[in-house]
Tab-separated table of C-alpha atoms and ligand atoms in Angstrom:
chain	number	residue	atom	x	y	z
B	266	UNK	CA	34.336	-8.142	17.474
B	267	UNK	CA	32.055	-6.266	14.692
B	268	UNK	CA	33.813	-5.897	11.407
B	269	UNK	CA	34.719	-2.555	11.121
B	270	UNK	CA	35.859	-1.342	7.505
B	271	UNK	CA	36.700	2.543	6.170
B	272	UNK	CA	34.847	4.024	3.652
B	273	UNK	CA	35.303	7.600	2.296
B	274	UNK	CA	32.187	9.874	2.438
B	275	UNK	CA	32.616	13.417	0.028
B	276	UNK	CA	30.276	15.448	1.181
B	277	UNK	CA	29.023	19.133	-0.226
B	278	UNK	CA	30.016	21.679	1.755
B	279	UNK	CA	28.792	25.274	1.275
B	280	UNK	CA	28.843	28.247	4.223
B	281	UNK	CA	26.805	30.867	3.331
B	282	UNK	CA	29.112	33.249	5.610
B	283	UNK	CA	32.129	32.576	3.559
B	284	UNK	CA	31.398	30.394	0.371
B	285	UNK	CA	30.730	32.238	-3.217
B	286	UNK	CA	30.051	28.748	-4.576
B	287	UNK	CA	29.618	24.820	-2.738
B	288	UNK	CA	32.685	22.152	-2.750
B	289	UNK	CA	33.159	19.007	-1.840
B	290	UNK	CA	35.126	17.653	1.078
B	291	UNK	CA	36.390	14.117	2.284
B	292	UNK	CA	36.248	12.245	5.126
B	293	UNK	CA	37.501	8.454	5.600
B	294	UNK	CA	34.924	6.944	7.806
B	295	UNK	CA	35.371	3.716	9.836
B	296	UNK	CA	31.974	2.280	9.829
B	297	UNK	CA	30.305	-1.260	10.884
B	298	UNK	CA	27.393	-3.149	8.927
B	299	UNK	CA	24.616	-1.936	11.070
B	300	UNK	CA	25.618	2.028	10.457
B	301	UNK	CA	23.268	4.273	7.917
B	302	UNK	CA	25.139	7.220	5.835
B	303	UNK	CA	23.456	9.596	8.429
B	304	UNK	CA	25.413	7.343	10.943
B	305	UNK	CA	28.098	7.895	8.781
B	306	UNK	CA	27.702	12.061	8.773
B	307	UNK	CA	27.268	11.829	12.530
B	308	UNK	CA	31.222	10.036	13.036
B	309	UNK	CA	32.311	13.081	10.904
B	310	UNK	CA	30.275	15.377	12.982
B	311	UNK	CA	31.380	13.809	16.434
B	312	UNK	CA	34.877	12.900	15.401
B	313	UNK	CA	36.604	14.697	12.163
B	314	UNK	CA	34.564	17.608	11.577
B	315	UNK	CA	32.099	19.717	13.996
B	316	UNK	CA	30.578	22.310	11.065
B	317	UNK	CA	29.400	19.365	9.356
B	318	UNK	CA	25.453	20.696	9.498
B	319	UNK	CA	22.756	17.951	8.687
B	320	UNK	CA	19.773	16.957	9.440
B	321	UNK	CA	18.142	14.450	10.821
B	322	UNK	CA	15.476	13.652	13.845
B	323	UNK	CA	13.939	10.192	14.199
B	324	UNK	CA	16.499	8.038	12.588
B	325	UNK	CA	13.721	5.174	11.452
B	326	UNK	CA	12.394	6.847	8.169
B	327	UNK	CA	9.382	8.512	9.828
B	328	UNK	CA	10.259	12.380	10.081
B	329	UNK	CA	11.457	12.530	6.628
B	330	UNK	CA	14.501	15.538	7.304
B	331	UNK	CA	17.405	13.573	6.810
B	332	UNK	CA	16.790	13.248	2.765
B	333	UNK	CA	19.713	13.984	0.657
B	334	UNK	CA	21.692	12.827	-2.363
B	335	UNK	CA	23.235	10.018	-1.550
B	336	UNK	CA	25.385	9.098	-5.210
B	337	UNK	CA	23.067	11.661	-7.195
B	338	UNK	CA	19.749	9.663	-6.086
B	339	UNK	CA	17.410	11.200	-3.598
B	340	UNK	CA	17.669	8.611	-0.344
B	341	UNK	CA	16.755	9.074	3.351
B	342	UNK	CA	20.106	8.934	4.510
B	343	UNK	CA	18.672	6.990	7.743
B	344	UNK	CA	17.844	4.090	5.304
B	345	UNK	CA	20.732	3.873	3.279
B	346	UNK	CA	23.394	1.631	4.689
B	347	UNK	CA	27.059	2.500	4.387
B	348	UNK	CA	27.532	-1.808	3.741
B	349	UNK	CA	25.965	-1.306	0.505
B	350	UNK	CA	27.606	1.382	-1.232
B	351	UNK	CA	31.173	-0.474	-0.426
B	352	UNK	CA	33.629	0.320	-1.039
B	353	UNK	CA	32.642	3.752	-1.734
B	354	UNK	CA	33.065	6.406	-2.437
B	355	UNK	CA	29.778	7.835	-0.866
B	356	UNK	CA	28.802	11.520	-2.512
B	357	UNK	CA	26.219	13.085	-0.173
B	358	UNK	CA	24.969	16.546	-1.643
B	359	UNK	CA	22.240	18.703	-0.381
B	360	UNK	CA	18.624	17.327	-1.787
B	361	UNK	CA	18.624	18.612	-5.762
B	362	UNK	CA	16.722	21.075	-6.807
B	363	UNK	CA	16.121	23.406	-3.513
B	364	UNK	CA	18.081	26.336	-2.154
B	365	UNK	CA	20.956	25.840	-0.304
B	366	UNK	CA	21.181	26.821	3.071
B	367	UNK	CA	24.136	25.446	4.498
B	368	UNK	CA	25.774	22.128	3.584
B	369	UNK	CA	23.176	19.319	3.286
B	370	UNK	CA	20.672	21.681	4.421
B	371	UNK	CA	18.280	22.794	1.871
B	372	UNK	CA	15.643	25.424	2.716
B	373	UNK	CA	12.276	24.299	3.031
B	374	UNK	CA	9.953	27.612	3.076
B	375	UNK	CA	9.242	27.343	-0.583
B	376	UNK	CA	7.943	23.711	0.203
B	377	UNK	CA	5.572	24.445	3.383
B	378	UNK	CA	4.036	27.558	1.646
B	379	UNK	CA	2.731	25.465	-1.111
B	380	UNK	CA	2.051	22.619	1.662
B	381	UNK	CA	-0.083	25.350	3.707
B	382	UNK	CA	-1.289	26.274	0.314
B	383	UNK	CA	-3.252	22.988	-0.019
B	384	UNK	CA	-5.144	23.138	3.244
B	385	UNK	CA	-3.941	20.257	4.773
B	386	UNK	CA	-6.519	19.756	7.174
B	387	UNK	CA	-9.987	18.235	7.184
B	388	UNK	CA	-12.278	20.951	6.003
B	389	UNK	CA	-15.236	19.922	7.613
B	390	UNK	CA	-19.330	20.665	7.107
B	391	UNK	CA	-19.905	22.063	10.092
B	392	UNK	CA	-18.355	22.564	13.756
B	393	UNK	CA	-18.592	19.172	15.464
B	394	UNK	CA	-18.869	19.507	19.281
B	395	UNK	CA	-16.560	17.157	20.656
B	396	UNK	CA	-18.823	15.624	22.696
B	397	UNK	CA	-20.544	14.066	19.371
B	398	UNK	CA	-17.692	11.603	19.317
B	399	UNK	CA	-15.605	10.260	16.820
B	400	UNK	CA	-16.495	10.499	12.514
B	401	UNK	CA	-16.843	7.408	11.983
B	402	UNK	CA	-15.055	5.908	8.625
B	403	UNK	CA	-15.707	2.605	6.870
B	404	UNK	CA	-12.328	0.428	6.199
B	405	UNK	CA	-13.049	1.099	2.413
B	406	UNK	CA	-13.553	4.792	3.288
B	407	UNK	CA	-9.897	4.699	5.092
B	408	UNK	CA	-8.601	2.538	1.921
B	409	UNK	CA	-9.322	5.347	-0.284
B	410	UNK	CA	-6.898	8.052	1.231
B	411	UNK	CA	-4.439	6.160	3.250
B	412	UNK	CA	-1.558	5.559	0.700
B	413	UNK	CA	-1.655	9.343	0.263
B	414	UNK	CA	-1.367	9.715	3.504
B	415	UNK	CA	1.548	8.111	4.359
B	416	UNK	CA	3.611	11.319	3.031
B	417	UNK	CA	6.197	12.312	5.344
B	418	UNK	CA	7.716	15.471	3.874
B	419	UNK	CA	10.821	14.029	3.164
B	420	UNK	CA	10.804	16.493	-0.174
B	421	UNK	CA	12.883	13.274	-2.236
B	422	UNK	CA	9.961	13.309	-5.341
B	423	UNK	CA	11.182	17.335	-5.548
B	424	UNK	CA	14.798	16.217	-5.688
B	425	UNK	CA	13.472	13.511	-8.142
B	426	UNK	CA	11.402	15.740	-10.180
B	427	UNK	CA	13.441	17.941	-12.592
B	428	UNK	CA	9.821	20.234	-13.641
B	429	UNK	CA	10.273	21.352	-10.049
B	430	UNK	CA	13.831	21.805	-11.052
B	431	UNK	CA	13.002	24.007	-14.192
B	432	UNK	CA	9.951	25.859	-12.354
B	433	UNK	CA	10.570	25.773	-8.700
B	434	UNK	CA	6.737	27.904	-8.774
B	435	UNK	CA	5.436	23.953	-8.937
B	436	UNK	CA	3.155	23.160	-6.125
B	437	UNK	CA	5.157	19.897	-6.692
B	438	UNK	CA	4.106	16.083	-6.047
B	439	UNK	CA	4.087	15.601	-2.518
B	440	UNK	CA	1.806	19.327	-1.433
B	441	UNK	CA	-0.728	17.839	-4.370
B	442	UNK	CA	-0.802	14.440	-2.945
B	443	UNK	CA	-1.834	15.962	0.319
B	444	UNK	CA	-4.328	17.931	-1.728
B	445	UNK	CA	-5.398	14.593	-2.807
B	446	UNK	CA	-5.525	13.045	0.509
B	447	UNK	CA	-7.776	15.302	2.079
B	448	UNK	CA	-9.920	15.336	-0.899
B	449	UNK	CA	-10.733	11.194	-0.824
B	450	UNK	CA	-11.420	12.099	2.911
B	451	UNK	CA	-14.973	11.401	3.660
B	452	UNK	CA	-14.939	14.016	6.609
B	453	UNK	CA	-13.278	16.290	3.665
B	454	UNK	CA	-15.993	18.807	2.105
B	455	UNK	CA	-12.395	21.012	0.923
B	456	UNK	CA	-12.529	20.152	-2.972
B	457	UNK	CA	-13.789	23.230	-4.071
B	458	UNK	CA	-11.155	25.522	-2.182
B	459	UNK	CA	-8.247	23.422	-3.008
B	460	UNK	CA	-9.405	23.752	-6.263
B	461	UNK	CA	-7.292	26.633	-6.994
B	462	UNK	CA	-4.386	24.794	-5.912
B	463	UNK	CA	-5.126	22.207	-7.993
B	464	UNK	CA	-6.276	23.809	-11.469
B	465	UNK	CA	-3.599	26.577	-11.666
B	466	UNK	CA	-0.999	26.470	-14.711
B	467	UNK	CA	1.920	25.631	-11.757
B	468	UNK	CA	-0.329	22.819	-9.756
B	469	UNK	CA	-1.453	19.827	-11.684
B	470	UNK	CA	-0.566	20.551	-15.162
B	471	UNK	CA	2.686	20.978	-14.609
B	472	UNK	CA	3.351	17.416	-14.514
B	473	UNK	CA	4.824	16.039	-17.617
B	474	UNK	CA	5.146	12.356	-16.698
B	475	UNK	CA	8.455	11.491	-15.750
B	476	UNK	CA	7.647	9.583	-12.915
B	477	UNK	CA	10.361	9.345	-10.986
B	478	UNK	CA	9.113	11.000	-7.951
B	479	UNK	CA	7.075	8.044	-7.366
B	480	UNK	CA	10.296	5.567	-7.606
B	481	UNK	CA	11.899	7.714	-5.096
B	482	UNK	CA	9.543	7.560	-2.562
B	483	UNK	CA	10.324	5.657	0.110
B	484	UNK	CA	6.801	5.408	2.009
B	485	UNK	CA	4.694	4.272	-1.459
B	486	UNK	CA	2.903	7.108	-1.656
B	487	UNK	CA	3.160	7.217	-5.623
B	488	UNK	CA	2.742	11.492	-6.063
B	489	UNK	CA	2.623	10.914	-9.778
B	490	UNK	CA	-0.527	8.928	-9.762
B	491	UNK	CA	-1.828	11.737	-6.865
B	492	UNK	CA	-0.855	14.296	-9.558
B	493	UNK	CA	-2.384	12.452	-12.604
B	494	UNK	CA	-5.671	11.832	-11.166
B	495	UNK	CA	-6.022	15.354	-10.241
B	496	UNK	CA	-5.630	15.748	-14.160
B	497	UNK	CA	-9.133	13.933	-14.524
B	498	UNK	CA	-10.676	15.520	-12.024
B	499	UNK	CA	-9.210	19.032	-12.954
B	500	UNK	CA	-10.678	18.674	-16.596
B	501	UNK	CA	-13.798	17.471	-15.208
B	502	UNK	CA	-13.965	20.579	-12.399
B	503	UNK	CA	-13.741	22.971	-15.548
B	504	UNK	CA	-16.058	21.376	-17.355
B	505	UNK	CA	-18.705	21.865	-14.478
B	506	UNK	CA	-19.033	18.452	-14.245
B	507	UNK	CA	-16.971	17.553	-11.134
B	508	UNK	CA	-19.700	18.803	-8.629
B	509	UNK	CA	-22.269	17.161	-10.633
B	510	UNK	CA	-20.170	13.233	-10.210
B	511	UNK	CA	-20.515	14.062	-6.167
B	512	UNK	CA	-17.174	15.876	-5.978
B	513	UNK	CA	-17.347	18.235	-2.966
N	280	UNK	CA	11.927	37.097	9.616
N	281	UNK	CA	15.726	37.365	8.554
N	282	UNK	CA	16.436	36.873	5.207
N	283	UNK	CA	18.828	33.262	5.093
N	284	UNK	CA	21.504	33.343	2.164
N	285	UNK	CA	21.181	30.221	-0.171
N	286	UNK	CA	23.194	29.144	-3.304
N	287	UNK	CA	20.887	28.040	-5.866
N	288	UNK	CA	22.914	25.229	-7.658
N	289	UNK	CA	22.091	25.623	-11.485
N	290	UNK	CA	19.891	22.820	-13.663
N	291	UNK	CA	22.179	22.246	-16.742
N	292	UNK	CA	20.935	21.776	-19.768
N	293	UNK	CA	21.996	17.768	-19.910
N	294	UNK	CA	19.914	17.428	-16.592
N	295	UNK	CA	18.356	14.194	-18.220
N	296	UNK	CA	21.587	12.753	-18.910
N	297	UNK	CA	22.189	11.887	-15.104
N	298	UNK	CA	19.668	9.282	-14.330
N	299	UNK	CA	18.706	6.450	-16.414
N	300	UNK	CA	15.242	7.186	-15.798
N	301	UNK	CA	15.414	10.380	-17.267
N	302	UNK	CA	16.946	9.365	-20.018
N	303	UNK	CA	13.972	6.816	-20.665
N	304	UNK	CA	11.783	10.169	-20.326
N	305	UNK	CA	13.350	11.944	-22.680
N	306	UNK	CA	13.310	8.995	-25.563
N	307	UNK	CA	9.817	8.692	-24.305
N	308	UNK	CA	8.997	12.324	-25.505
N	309	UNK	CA	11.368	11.870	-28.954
N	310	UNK	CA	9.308	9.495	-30.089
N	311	UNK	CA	6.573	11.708	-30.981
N	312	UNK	CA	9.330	13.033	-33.565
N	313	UNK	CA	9.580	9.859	-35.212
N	314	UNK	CA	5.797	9.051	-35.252
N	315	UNK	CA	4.927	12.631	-36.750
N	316	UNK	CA	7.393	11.757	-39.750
N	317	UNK	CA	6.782	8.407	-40.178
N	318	UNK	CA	3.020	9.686	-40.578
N	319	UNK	CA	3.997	11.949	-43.119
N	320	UNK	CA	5.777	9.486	-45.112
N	321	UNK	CA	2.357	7.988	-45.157
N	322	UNK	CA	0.109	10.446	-45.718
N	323	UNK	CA	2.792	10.843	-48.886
N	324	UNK	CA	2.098	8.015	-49.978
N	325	UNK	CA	-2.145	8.642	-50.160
N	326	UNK	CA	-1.226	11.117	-51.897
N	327	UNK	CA	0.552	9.584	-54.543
N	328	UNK	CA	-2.201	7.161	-54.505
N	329	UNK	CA	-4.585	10.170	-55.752
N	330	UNK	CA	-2.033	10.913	-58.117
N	331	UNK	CA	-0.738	8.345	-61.161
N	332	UNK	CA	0.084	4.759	-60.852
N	333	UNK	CA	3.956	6.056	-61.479
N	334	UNK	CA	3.844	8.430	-58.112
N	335	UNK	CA	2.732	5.406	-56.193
N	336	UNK	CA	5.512	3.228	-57.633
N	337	UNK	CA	7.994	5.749	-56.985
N	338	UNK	CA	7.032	6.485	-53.503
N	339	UNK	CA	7.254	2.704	-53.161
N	340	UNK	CA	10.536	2.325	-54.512
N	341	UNK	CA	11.408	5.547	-52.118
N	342	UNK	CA	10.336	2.957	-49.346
N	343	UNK	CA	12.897	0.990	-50.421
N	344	UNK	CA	16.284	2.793	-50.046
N	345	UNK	CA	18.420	1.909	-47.574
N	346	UNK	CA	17.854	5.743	-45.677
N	347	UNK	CA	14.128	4.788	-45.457
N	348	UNK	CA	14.358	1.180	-43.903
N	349	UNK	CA	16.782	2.226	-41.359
N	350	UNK	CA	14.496	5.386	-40.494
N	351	UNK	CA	11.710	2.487	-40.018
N	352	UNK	CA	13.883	0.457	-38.353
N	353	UNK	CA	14.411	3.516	-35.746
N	354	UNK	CA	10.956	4.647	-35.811
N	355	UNK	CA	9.528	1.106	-35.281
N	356	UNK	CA	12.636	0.648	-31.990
N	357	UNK	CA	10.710	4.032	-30.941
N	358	UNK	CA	7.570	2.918	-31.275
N	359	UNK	CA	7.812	-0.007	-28.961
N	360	UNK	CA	9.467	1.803	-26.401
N	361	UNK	CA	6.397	4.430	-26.424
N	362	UNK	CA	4.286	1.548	-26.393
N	363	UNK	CA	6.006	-0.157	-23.110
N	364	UNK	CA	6.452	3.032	-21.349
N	365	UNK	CA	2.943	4.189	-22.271
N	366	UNK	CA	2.032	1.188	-20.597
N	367	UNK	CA	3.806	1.683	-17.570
N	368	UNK	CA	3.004	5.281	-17.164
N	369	UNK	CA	-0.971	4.401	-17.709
N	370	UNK	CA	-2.124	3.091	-14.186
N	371	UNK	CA	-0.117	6.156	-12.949
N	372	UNK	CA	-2.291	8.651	-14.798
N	373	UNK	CA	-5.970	6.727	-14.750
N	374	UNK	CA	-7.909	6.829	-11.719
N	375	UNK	CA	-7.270	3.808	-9.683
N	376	UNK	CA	-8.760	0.433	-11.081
N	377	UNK	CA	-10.661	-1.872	-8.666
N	378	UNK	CA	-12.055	-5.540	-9.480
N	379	UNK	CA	-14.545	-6.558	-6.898
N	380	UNK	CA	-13.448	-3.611	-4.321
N	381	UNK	CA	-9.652	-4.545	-4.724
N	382	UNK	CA	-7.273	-2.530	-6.369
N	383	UNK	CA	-5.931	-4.077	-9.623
N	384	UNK	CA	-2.036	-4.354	-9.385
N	385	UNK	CA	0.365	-1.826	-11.378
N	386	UNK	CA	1.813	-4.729	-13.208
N	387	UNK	CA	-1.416	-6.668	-13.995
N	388	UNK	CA	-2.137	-3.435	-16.103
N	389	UNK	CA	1.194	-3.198	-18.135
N	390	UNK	CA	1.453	-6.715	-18.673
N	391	UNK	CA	-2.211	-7.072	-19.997
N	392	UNK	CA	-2.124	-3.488	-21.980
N	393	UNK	CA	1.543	-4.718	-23.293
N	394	UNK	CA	0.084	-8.121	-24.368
N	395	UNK	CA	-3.622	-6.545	-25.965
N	396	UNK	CA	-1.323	-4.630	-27.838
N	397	UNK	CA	1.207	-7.000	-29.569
N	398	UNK	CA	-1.599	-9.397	-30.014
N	399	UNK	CA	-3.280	-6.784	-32.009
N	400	UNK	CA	0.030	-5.779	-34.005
N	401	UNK	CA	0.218	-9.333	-34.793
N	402	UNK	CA	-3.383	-10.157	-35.534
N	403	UNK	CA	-3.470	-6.858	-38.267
N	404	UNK	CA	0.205	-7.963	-39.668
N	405	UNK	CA	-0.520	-11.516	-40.024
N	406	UNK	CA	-4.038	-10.066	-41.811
N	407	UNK	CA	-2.171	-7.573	-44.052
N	408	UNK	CA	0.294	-9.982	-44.854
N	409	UNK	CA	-1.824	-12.849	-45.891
N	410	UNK	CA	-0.579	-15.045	-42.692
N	411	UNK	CA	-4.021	-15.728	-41.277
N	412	UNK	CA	-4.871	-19.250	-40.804
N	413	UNK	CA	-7.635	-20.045	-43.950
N	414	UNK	CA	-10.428	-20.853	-41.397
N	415	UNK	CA	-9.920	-16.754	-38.999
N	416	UNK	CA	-9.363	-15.611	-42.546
N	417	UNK	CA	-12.359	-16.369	-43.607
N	418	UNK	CA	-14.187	-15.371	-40.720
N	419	UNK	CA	-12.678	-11.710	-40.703
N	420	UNK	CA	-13.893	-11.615	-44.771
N	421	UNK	CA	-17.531	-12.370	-43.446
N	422	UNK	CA	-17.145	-9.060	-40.759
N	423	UNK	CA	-16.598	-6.832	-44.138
N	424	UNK	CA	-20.268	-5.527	-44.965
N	425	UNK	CA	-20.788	-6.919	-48.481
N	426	UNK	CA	-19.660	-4.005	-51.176
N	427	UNK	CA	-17.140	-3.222	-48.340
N	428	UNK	CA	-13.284	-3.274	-48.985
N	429	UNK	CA	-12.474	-6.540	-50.388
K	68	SF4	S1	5.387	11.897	-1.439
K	68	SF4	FE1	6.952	10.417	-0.758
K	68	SF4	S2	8.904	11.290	-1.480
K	68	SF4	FE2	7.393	12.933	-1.548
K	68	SF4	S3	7.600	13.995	0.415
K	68	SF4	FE3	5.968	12.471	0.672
K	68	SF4	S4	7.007	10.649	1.472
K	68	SF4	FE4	8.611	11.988	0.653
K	69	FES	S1	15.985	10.801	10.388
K	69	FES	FE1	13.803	10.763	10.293
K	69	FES	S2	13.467	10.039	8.289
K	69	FES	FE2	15.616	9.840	8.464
């Protein structure tokens, strides 16, 4: 027999049919150790309350849509465990900082407009018939970009980061640590037209430092040092310099 | 594309209040407050140096009040936190640091930056103050070009 306990999830509701303004609503929730707070949502959704509206996909921290607020602290509610926030209560609120759209949805067109922004694809030299095979990539060439790569849109550093709160024109830490990623790509010649991106008053400079984005991330990406070392190469790119150092 | 209704939920003013880490921010950012008066008070006291023998003793006895040591006691509590958090926030804003192709770890940086720096502190206190062991005391006279400050 699994030890089953009840702990009491308040979760923000808001209809965009019928709601002026969000509230919150409770829900005791029977749970076992092994159940996540999206676990948690789903017993509400199955059992107490069907207009709960979430979301979620993988449920193993790899399509990043379940993040929310989970006690005021961005969290992938996949990977937060209802056994550690005993005995509650749990406050689950839509991620901070983004539009509303229903519930604990948030709407995410702001976000992939700066993301398409960015270019985030190899911009390559030339067309490479497929039948020349793979690029090949040295393990230190791969070392340089993969930590940036690892980004899986969960948008937690924008809940995390409150200059994307105050100017939500930010291109914002995780669509510059893309930028970044493609630019460390060897295969990447796309520096100069992510530049742009990169340069303008609401890309890299907007970035005062707080640094939490980077403590929120759950895949280690650390979009504050992506950010920060855009700085240097920002300066460098208007001082004509950053072509000259090999940049591309 | 149809238009989808969303409530915007407001940023209050005492955002920074909710999360320790913003909190640490924001004293981060005051500090430069406390550094731009302390630097006054100093420059004040130059001044005074220019001045008469009596400015400089007043501005020292100024130094003295109770107001002005616990305004140096604040602005010296400041000062290490900026110093700390400077140090944390450093290998997050300077291009990545390798040693022999490996990436030198976040806390190898603070710890050595943290340490450089309060071994300099000390090293220029212990100076000012006289503290230096006779023998490095000597040796940092013979680094002061002859004619130099004495
Ligand atoms: S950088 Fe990290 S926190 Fe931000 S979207 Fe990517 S994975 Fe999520
Ligand atoms: S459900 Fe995919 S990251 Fe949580």
């Amino acid at each position: 027999m699994t030890d089953t306990r009840t702990i009491r999830i308040e979760a923000l509701r808001f209809n965009p049919e019928t709601d002026s303004a969000p509230r919150l609503q409770r829900y005791d929730v029977p749970f076992t150790p092994d159940m996540s707070v999206l676990q948690g949502l789903q017993y509400i959704k199955d059992h107490l309350d069907g207009s709960l509206t979430f979301r979620w996909s993988c449920r193993m921290a790899v399509c990043g849509s379940c993040g929310m607020m989970i006690n005021g602290r961005p969290h992938l509610s996949c990977e937060t465990f209802l056994r550690d926030l005993y005995p509650g209560p749990v406050r689950v609120e839509p991620l901070d900082h983004f539009p509303v759209q229903r519930d604990l949805a948030i709407d995410q067109a702001g976000f992939l407009d700066k993301l398409a922004a960015i270019k985030p694809y190899i911009v390559s030299a030339k067309d490479k018939p497929l039948s020349e095979g793979p690029s090949r990539q040295t393990p230190a060439q791969l070392d340089a970009y993969y930590q940036y790569s690892q980004c899986i849109n969960c948008l937690l550093c924008y809940a995390a980061c409150p200059q994307f709160g105050l100017n939500p024109d930010f291109i914002g830490p995780a669509a510059l640590s893309l930028l970044h990623r493609y630019n460390l790509d060897s295969r990447d010649i796309g520096w100069s037209v992510r530049a742009d991106v990169a340069n303008a008053e609401v890309g890299v400079w907007e970035c005062t430092v707080v640094g939490y984005c980077s403590e929120v991330c759950p895949k280690g990406v650390d979009p504050m040092h992506a950010v920060n070392e855009n700085k240097v190469n920002s300066a460098l790119d208007y001082l004509g310099v950053k072509r000259l150092l090999g940049g591309r | 594309m149809t238009e989808v209704r969303t409530y915007r939920r407001p940023m209050p003013a005492d955002w920074w209040t909710r999360n320790p880490s913003y909190v640490v921010y924001m004293l981060r950012e005051a500090s430069a407050v406390f550094f731009f008066v302390y630097a006054l008070v100093l420059l004040w006291g130059l001044y005074t140096l220019t001045q008469s023998e009596a400015a400089y003793d007043g501005w020292r006895a100024l130094l003295a009040t109770p107001a002005m040591i616990a305004f140096h006691a604040v602005a010296a509590a400041f000062a290490l936190l900026h110093t700390v958090t400077w140090f944390m926030v450093l290998p997050k804003t300077a291009p990545t640091l390798r040693l022999g192709g490996r990436i030198v770890p976040v806390a190898a940086v603070v710890v050595v930056g943290v340490g450089a720096s309060a071994a300099i502190s000390l090293f220029v206190y212990a100076w000012v103050a006289g503290l230096l062991p006779p023998g490095l005391a000597e040796a940092v006279r013979n680094l002061v070009p002859p004619g130099g400050a004495s």
